[in-house]
């Protein structure tokens, strides 16, 4: 868990927060400051590239942005019955210049089926 250093001189992120804290203290109100961390989900929409007659969702990728990879993990988490498969122009592309992980490796790690350039006949049935 990430913690932030707080010393007395810089206990608040803004002068306004400090002023509100002083007002709360002056009123005798018990309070804590930034002691809770909450998760929230962003509501977004995903539009698949292709949906086959058998229900398989095909996502066709040339360049694959990091934000798209995160998006697909969230889409699958929120729609577990959806069968998303990737068709890569070049599956041996690495995730970044510094990474050794390829697009195909990423899919294998996260349990997505994938192919390169040509769609397998078995996916179409």
GROMACS .gro file of C-alpha atoms in nm:
model
  125
    1UNK     CA    1   0.000   0.000   0.000
    2UNK     CA    2   0.134   0.339  -0.097
    3UNK     CA    3   0.165   0.592   0.184
    4UNK     CA    4   0.231   0.960   0.163
    5UNK     CA    5   0.464   1.141   0.400
    6UNK     CA    6   0.285   1.404   0.602
    7UNK     CA    7   0.463   1.652   0.819
    8UNK     CA    8   0.284   1.920   1.015
    9UNK     CA    9   0.379   2.203   0.778
   10UNK     CA   10   0.244   2.017   0.472
   11UNK     CA   11  -0.037   1.810   0.621
   12UNK     CA   12  -0.295   1.925   0.362
   13UNK     CA   13  -0.278   1.940  -0.014
   14UNK     CA   14  -0.414   2.293  -0.037
   15UNK     CA   15  -0.466   2.603   0.171
   16UNK     CA   16  -0.839   2.557   0.127
   17UNK     CA   17  -0.827   2.205   0.277
   18UNK     CA   18  -0.620   2.345   0.566
   19UNK     CA   19  -0.880   2.618   0.620
   20UNK     CA   20  -1.164   2.363   0.625
   21UNK     CA   21  -0.968   2.145   0.872
   22UNK     CA   22  -0.922   2.447   1.098
   23UNK     CA   23  -1.293   2.525   1.079
   24UNK     CA   24  -1.381   2.164   1.167
   25UNK     CA   25  -1.137   2.166   1.458
   26UNK     CA   26  -1.269   2.501   1.575
   27UNK     CA   27  -1.622   2.361   1.574
   28UNK     CA   28  -1.510   2.063   1.781
   29UNK     CA   29  -1.586   1.815   1.503
   30UNK     CA   30  -1.398   1.485   1.504
   31UNK     CA   31  -1.253   1.405   1.160
   32UNK     CA   32  -0.972   1.229   0.976
   33UNK     CA   33  -0.791   1.347   0.666
   34UNK     CA   34  -0.727   1.117   0.368
   35UNK     CA   35  -0.734   0.802   0.580
   36UNK     CA   36  -0.956   0.606   0.340
   37UNK     CA   37  -0.884   0.479  -0.011
   38UNK     CA   38  -1.181   0.376  -0.226
   39UNK     CA   39  -1.199   0.192  -0.558
   40UNK     CA   40  -1.438   0.303  -0.828
   41UNK     CA   41  -1.525   0.179  -1.173
   42UNK     CA   42  -1.540   0.399  -1.476
   43UNK     CA   43  -1.842   0.339  -1.696
   44UNK     CA   44  -1.728   0.307  -2.058
   45UNK     CA   45  -1.850   0.137  -2.372
   46UNK     CA   46  -1.673  -0.114  -2.593
   47UNK     CA   47  -1.757  -0.165  -2.959
   48UNK     CA   48  -1.618  -0.496  -3.094
   49UNK     CA   49  -1.470  -0.498  -3.444
   50UNK     CA   50  -1.655  -0.813  -3.556
   51UNK     CA   51  -1.914  -1.043  -3.399
   52UNK     CA   52  -1.938  -1.379  -3.574
   53UNK     CA   53  -2.264  -1.569  -3.612
   54UNK     CA   54  -2.144  -1.817  -3.347
   55UNK     CA   55  -2.105  -1.534  -3.093
   56UNK     CA   56  -1.726  -1.511  -3.110
   57UNK     CA   57  -1.601  -1.152  -3.086
   58UNK     CA   58  -1.303  -1.072  -3.308
   59UNK     CA   59  -1.081  -0.779  -3.225
   60UNK     CA   60  -0.844  -0.694  -3.511
   61UNK     CA   61  -0.519  -0.525  -3.409
   62UNK     CA   62  -0.226  -0.370  -3.587
   63UNK     CA   63  -0.077  -0.147  -3.316
   64UNK     CA   64  -0.202  -0.237  -2.968
   65UNK     CA   65  -0.200   0.050  -2.718
   66UNK     CA   66  -0.153  -0.021  -2.345
   67UNK     CA   67  -0.491   0.139  -2.275
   68UNK     CA   68  -0.655  -0.111  -2.514
   69UNK     CA   69  -0.499  -0.405  -2.331
   70UNK     CA   70  -0.634  -0.273  -2.001
   71UNK     CA   71  -0.973  -0.213  -2.163
   72UNK     CA   72  -0.997  -0.574  -2.279
   73UNK     CA   73  -0.915  -0.707  -1.934
   74UNK     CA   74  -1.194  -0.492  -1.788
   75UNK     CA   75  -1.440  -0.588  -2.064
   76UNK     CA   76  -1.377  -0.957  -1.995
   77UNK     CA   77  -1.401  -0.905  -1.618
   78UNK     CA   78  -1.739  -0.735  -1.658
   79UNK     CA   79  -1.864  -0.967  -1.938
   80UNK     CA   80  -1.724  -1.312  -1.854
   81UNK     CA   81  -1.952  -1.495  -2.101
   82UNK     CA   82  -1.810  -1.299  -2.396
   83UNK     CA   83  -1.563  -1.496  -2.610
   84UNK     CA   84  -1.314  -1.229  -2.724
   85UNK     CA   85  -1.040  -1.339  -2.964
   86UNK     CA   86  -0.766  -1.135  -3.126
   87UNK     CA   87  -0.649  -1.127  -3.486
   88UNK     CA   88  -0.308  -0.959  -3.501
   89UNK     CA   89  -0.144  -0.818  -3.807
   90UNK     CA   90   0.188  -0.920  -3.647
   91UNK     CA   91   0.163  -1.117  -3.321
   92UNK     CA   92   0.540  -1.102  -3.264
   93UNK     CA   93   0.529  -0.726  -3.204
   94UNK     CA   94   0.644  -0.647  -2.851
   95UNK     CA   95   0.425  -0.452  -2.609
   96UNK     CA   96   0.685  -0.173  -2.604
   97UNK     CA   97   1.040  -0.110  -2.720
   98UNK     CA   98   1.176  -0.218  -2.381
   99UNK     CA   99   0.952  -0.524  -2.341
  100UNK     CA  100   1.027  -0.877  -2.455
  101UNK     CA  101   0.660  -0.973  -2.423
  102UNK     CA  102   0.484  -1.008  -2.757
  103UNK     CA  103   0.116  -0.951  -2.831
  104UNK     CA  104   0.072  -1.328  -2.848
  105UNK     CA  105   0.254  -1.378  -2.516
  106UNK     CA  106   0.023  -1.125  -2.350
  107UNK     CA  107  -0.286  -1.308  -2.481
  108UNK     CA  108  -0.150  -1.643  -2.363
  109UNK     CA  109  -0.080  -1.499  -2.018
  110UNK     CA  110  -0.431  -1.356  -1.988
  111UNK     CA  111  -0.619  -1.647  -2.145
  112UNK     CA  112  -0.728  -1.489  -2.474
  113UNK     CA  113  -0.725  -1.690  -2.796
  114UNK     CA  114  -0.536  -1.522  -3.079
  115UNK     CA  115  -0.412  -1.573  -3.432
  116UNK     CA  116  -0.195  -1.390  -3.681
  117UNK     CA  117  -0.334  -1.254  -4.008
  118UNK     CA  118  -0.557  -1.550  -4.102
  119UNK     CA  119  -0.860  -1.655  -3.897
  120UNK     CA  120  -0.860  -2.029  -3.818
  121UNK     CA  121  -1.150  -2.219  -3.978
  122UNK     CA  122  -1.239  -2.362  -3.634
  123UNK     CA  123  -1.321  -2.009  -3.513
  124UNK     CA  124  -1.578  -1.968  -3.789
  125UNK     CA  125  -1.786  -2.277  -3.709
   0.00000   0.00000   0.00000
